[in-house]
C-alpha positions as a Python dict, from the first residue, in 0.01 Angstrom:
ca = {
    (1, 'L'): (0, 0, 0),
    (2, 'T'): (357, -50, 113),
    (3, 'F'): (614, -306, 13),
    (4, 'H'): (864, -429, 266),
    (5, 'P'): (1185, -610, 171),
    (6, 'K'): (1076, -906, 382),
    (7, 'D'): (773, -944, 148),
    (8, 'S'): (999, -996, -153),
    (9, 'G'): (1025, -1366, -72),
    (10, 'K'): (647, -1400, -92),
    (11, 'V'): (639, -1214, -424),
    (12, 'I'): (908, -1439, -568),
    (13, 'W'): (725, -1747, -439),
    (14, 'Y'): (390, -1633, -592),
    (15, 'N'): (566, -1548, -918),
    (16, 'S'): (731, -1890, -922),
    (17, 'V'): (403, -2070, -852),
    (18, 'L'): (219, -1875, -1124),
    (19, 'R'): (495, -1937, -1378),
    (20, 'S'): (495, -2307, -1293),
    (21, 'L'): (117, -2328, -1328),
    (22, 'I'): (114, -2143, -1661),
    (23, 'T'): (399, -2359, -1791),
    (24, 'R'): (225, -2683, -1692),
    (25, 'R'): (-126, -2577, -1801),
    (26, 'P'): (-99, -2305, -2066),
    (27, 'L'): (-448, -2354, -2209),
    (28, 'G'): (-622, -2365, -1873),
    (29, 'S'): (-419, -2066, -1758),
    (30, 'F'): (-516, -1876, -2073),
    (31, 'V'): (-886, -1942, -2010),
    (32, 'V'): (-872, -1841, -1642),
    (33, 'I'): (-665, -1526, -1705),
    (34, 'N'): (-887, -1436, -2000),
    (35, 'Y'): (-1207, -1468, -1798),
    (36, 'L'): (-1059, -1275, -1504),
    (37, 'I'): (-947, -984, -1722),
    (38, 'S'): (-1266, -975, -1927),
    (39, 'W'): (-1517, -1005, -1645),
    (40, 'T'): (-1327, -766, -1419),
    (41, 'F'): (-1365, -486, -1675),
    (42, 'L'): (-1677, -576, -1872),
    (43, 'Y'): (-1910, -611, -1572),
    (44, 'P'): (-1854, -253, -1445),
    (45, 'C'): (-1877, -130, -1804),
    (46, 'Y'): (-2219, -287, -1850),
    (47, 'Q'): (-2336, -160, -1512),
    (48, 'A'): (-2226, 193, -1601),
    (49, 'I'): (-2416, 175, -1930),
    (50, 'L'): (-2730, 28, -1770),
    (51, 'N'): (-2734, 292, -1497),
    (52, 'A'): (-2661, 588, -1726),
    (53, 'E'): (-2926, 839, -1815),
    (54, 'E'): (-3102, 761, -2140),
    (55, 'G'): (-2918, 901, -2439),
    (56, 'T'): (-2587, 942, -2256),
    (57, 'F'): (-2268, 739, -2261),
    (58, 'P'): (-2078, 723, -1932),
    (59, 'P'): (-1701, 761, -1979),
    (60, 'L'): (-1645, 487, -1718),
    (61, 'A'): (-1788, 240, -1969),
    (62, 'L'): (-1470, 273, -2175),
    (63, 'I'): (-1297, 38, -1932),
    (64, 'G'): (-1496, -228, -2115),
    (65, 'L'): (-1237, -204, -2393),
    (66, 'I'): (-985, -366, -2159),
    (67, 'G'): (-1232, -649, -2099),
    (68, 'A'): (-1300, -682, -2471),
    (69, 'F'): (-927, -738, -2519),
    (70, 'G'): (-923, -1006, -2246),
    (71, 'P'): (-847, -1295, -2484),
    (72, 'T'): (-559, -1110, -2648),
    (73, 'L'): (-415, -985, -2318),
    (74, 'A'): (-436, -1335, -2168),
    (75, 'A'): (-262, -1481, -2473),
    (76, 'I'): (17, -1220, -2443),
    (77, 'I'): (63, -1295, -2071),
    (78, 'V'): (76, -1672, -2117),
    (79, 'E'): (296, -1650, -2428),
    (80, 'G'): (527, -1414, -2240),
    (81, 'V'): (568, -1664, -1957),
    (82, 'L'): (619, -1954, -2197),
    (83, 'K'): (851, -1796, -2456),
    (84, 'G'): (931, -1443, -2342),
    (85, 'K'): (949, -1144, -2574),
    (86, 'Q'): (1018, -1362, -2876),
    (87, 'G'): (695, -1554, -2818),
    (88, 'I'): (496, -1233, -2778),
    (89, 'R'): (642, -1096, -3103),
    (90, 'A'): (551, -1419, -3285),
    (91, 'L'): (197, -1402, -3148),
    (92, 'L'): (151, -1037, -3248),
    (93, 'R'): (283, -1110, -3600),
    (94, 'K'): (-18, -1337, -3650),
    (95, 'A'): (-237, -1026, -3655),
    (96, 'G'): (-58, -917, -3972),
    (97, 'I'): (-140, -1225, -4179),
    (98, 'W'): (-337, -1085, -4468),
    (99, 'R'): (-257, -1336, -4740),
    (100, 'V'): (-594, -1491, -4815),
    (101, 'G'): (-781, -1533, -5139),
    (102, 'W'): (-950, -1226, -5292),
    (103, 'Y'): (-1290, -1394, -5249),
    (104, 'W'): (-1255, -1371, -4868),
    (105, 'Y'): (-1203, -996, -4892),
    (106, 'A'): (-1504, -973, -5124),
    (107, 'F'): (-1711, -1177, -4880),
    (108, 'V'): (-1612, -965, -4579),
    (109, 'L'): (-1691, -644, -4763),
    (110, 'A'): (-2017, -766, -4920),
    (111, 'A'): (-2164, -968, -4632),
    (112, 'P'): (-2284, -673, -4418),
    (113, 'F'): (-2464, -517, -4714),
    (114, 'A'): (-2615, -850, -4814),
    (115, 'L'): (-2733, -920, -4458),
    (116, 'Y'): (-2887, -574, -4433),
    (117, 'G'): (-3072, -639, -4759),
    (118, 'V'): (-3195, -978, -4636),
    (119, 'A'): (-3317, -819, -4311),
    (120, 'V'): (-3516, -555, -4500),
    (121, 'W'): (-3652, -809, -4750),
    (122, 'S'): (-3755, -1061, -4481),
    (123, 'S'): (-3924, -785, -4278),
    (124, 'V'): (-4139, -695, -4577),
    (125, 'L'): (-4199, -1063, -4656),
    (126, 'F'): (-4340, -1123, -4308),
    (127, 'G'): (-4569, -822, -4330),
    (128, 'F'): (-4389, -564, -4120),
    (129, 'Q'): (-4451, -202, -4213),
    (130, 'L'): (-4114, -38, -4255),
    (131, 'G'): (-4236, 313, -4324),
    (132, 'P'): (-4028, 551, -4529),
    (133, 'S'): (-3670, 438, -4558),
    (134, 'N'): (-3359, 580, -4705),
    (135, 'L'): (-3151, 292, -4839),
    (136, 'R'): (-2851, 514, -4891),
    (137, 'D'): (-2846, 610, -4521),
    (138, 'G'): (-2914, 250, -4420),
    (139, 'F'): (-2633, 105, -4626),
    (140, 'G'): (-2411, 399, -4536),
    (141, 'S'): (-2444, 317, -4166),
    (142, 'V'): (-2300, -32, -4214),
    (143, 'V'): (-1940, 86, -4246),
    (144, 'P'): (-1939, 316, -3938),
    (145, 'F'): (-2105, 44, -3728),
    (146, 'F'): (-1853, -208, -3858),
    (147, 'L'): (-1560, 19, -3766),
    (148, 'L'): (-1712, 89, -3425),
    (149, 'A'): (-1762, -283, -3359),
    (150, 'L'): (-1402, -379, -3442),
    (151, 'P'): (-1237, -264, -3119),
    (152, 'F'): (-1512, -420, -2906),
    (153, 'G'): (-1508, -754, -3085),
    (154, 'P'): (-1275, -916, -3333),
    (155, 'M'): (-968, -703, -3266),
    (156, 'G'): (-974, -784, -2898),
    (157, 'E'): (-1061, -1149, -2927),
    (158, 'E'): (-921, -1322, -3231),
    (159, 'L'): (-554, -1311, -3141),
    (160, 'G'): (-640, -1497, -2822),
    (161, 'W'): (-887, -1746, -2968),
    (162, 'R'): (-739, -1819, -3308),
    (163, 'G'): (-384, -1699, -3261),
    (164, 'F'): (-314, -1870, -2928),
    (165, 'M'): (-579, -2119, -2817),
    (166, 'L'): (-672, -2290, -3143),
    (167, 'P'): (-313, -2373, -3252),
    (168, 'R'): (-246, -2530, -2912),
    (169, 'L'): (-568, -2731, -2923),
    (170, 'L'): (-475, -2852, -3272),
    (171, 'Q'): (-149, -2990, -3131),
    (172, 'K'): (-353, -3223, -2908),
    (173, 'Y'): (-679, -3286, -3093),
    (174, 'D'): (-821, -3308, -3441),
    (175, 'M'): (-984, -3008, -3610),
    (176, 'W'): (-1339, -3097, -3500),
    (177, 'R'): (-1261, -3157, -3134),
    (178, 'S'): (-1038, -2846, -3120),
    (179, 'S'): (-1312, -2633, -3276),
    (180, 'L'): (-1574, -2773, -3039),
    (181, 'L'): (-1361, -2710, -2729),
    (182, 'L'): (-1278, -2359, -2845),
    (183, 'G'): (-1647, -2301, -2921),
    (184, 'V'): (-1750, -2402, -2569),
    (185, 'V'): (-1494, -2170, -2406),
    (186, 'W'): (-1582, -1890, -2652),
    (187, 'T'): (-1956, -1933, -2594),
    (188, 'F'): (-1924, -1927, -2216),
    (189, 'W'): (-1702, -1617, -2242),
    (190, 'H'): (-1969, -1439, -2450),
    (191, 'I'): (-2259, -1549, -2232),
    (192, 'A'): (-2089, -1429, -1914),
    (193, 'S'): (-1938, -1121, -2075),
}
């Protein structure tokens, strides 16, 4: 791949067109960039996992982390075009908002254990034979699975969905319509990802 000085005009033109498009349609640009980043990296990740020998984890599958961060990366790109470094800093500061009621922290910490208990209880209720179980090991696995799931899920997504897209939708629509539109985009992202 070589770059010739005569190509610089094309690069500037493409850059100008992309900036103009993102400036005119920030939400649509966010969705398109998000999907492109996510699907570009998640598809090969899934293929690597599906084609790996049973019981092994192919290192190539780690590129899926880039895809899992598609919403956040797209939000950073669009915010950078719209407001520059100051906009990116403001967006990233949203990840540090921890001031919520204590009951939300209690809910987040208790919900996985409660759901695990409901799953075990409902299995027995519907007649499934669970065999010998070690509740301590079962409940003890919730925290490691939770920590493992964070980088592949909420950490990569929420800054894009709730930090970038939802506030912009709320500037145009009411809470219900904004949530519905975000839900449609989010659902399609998860189905295709």
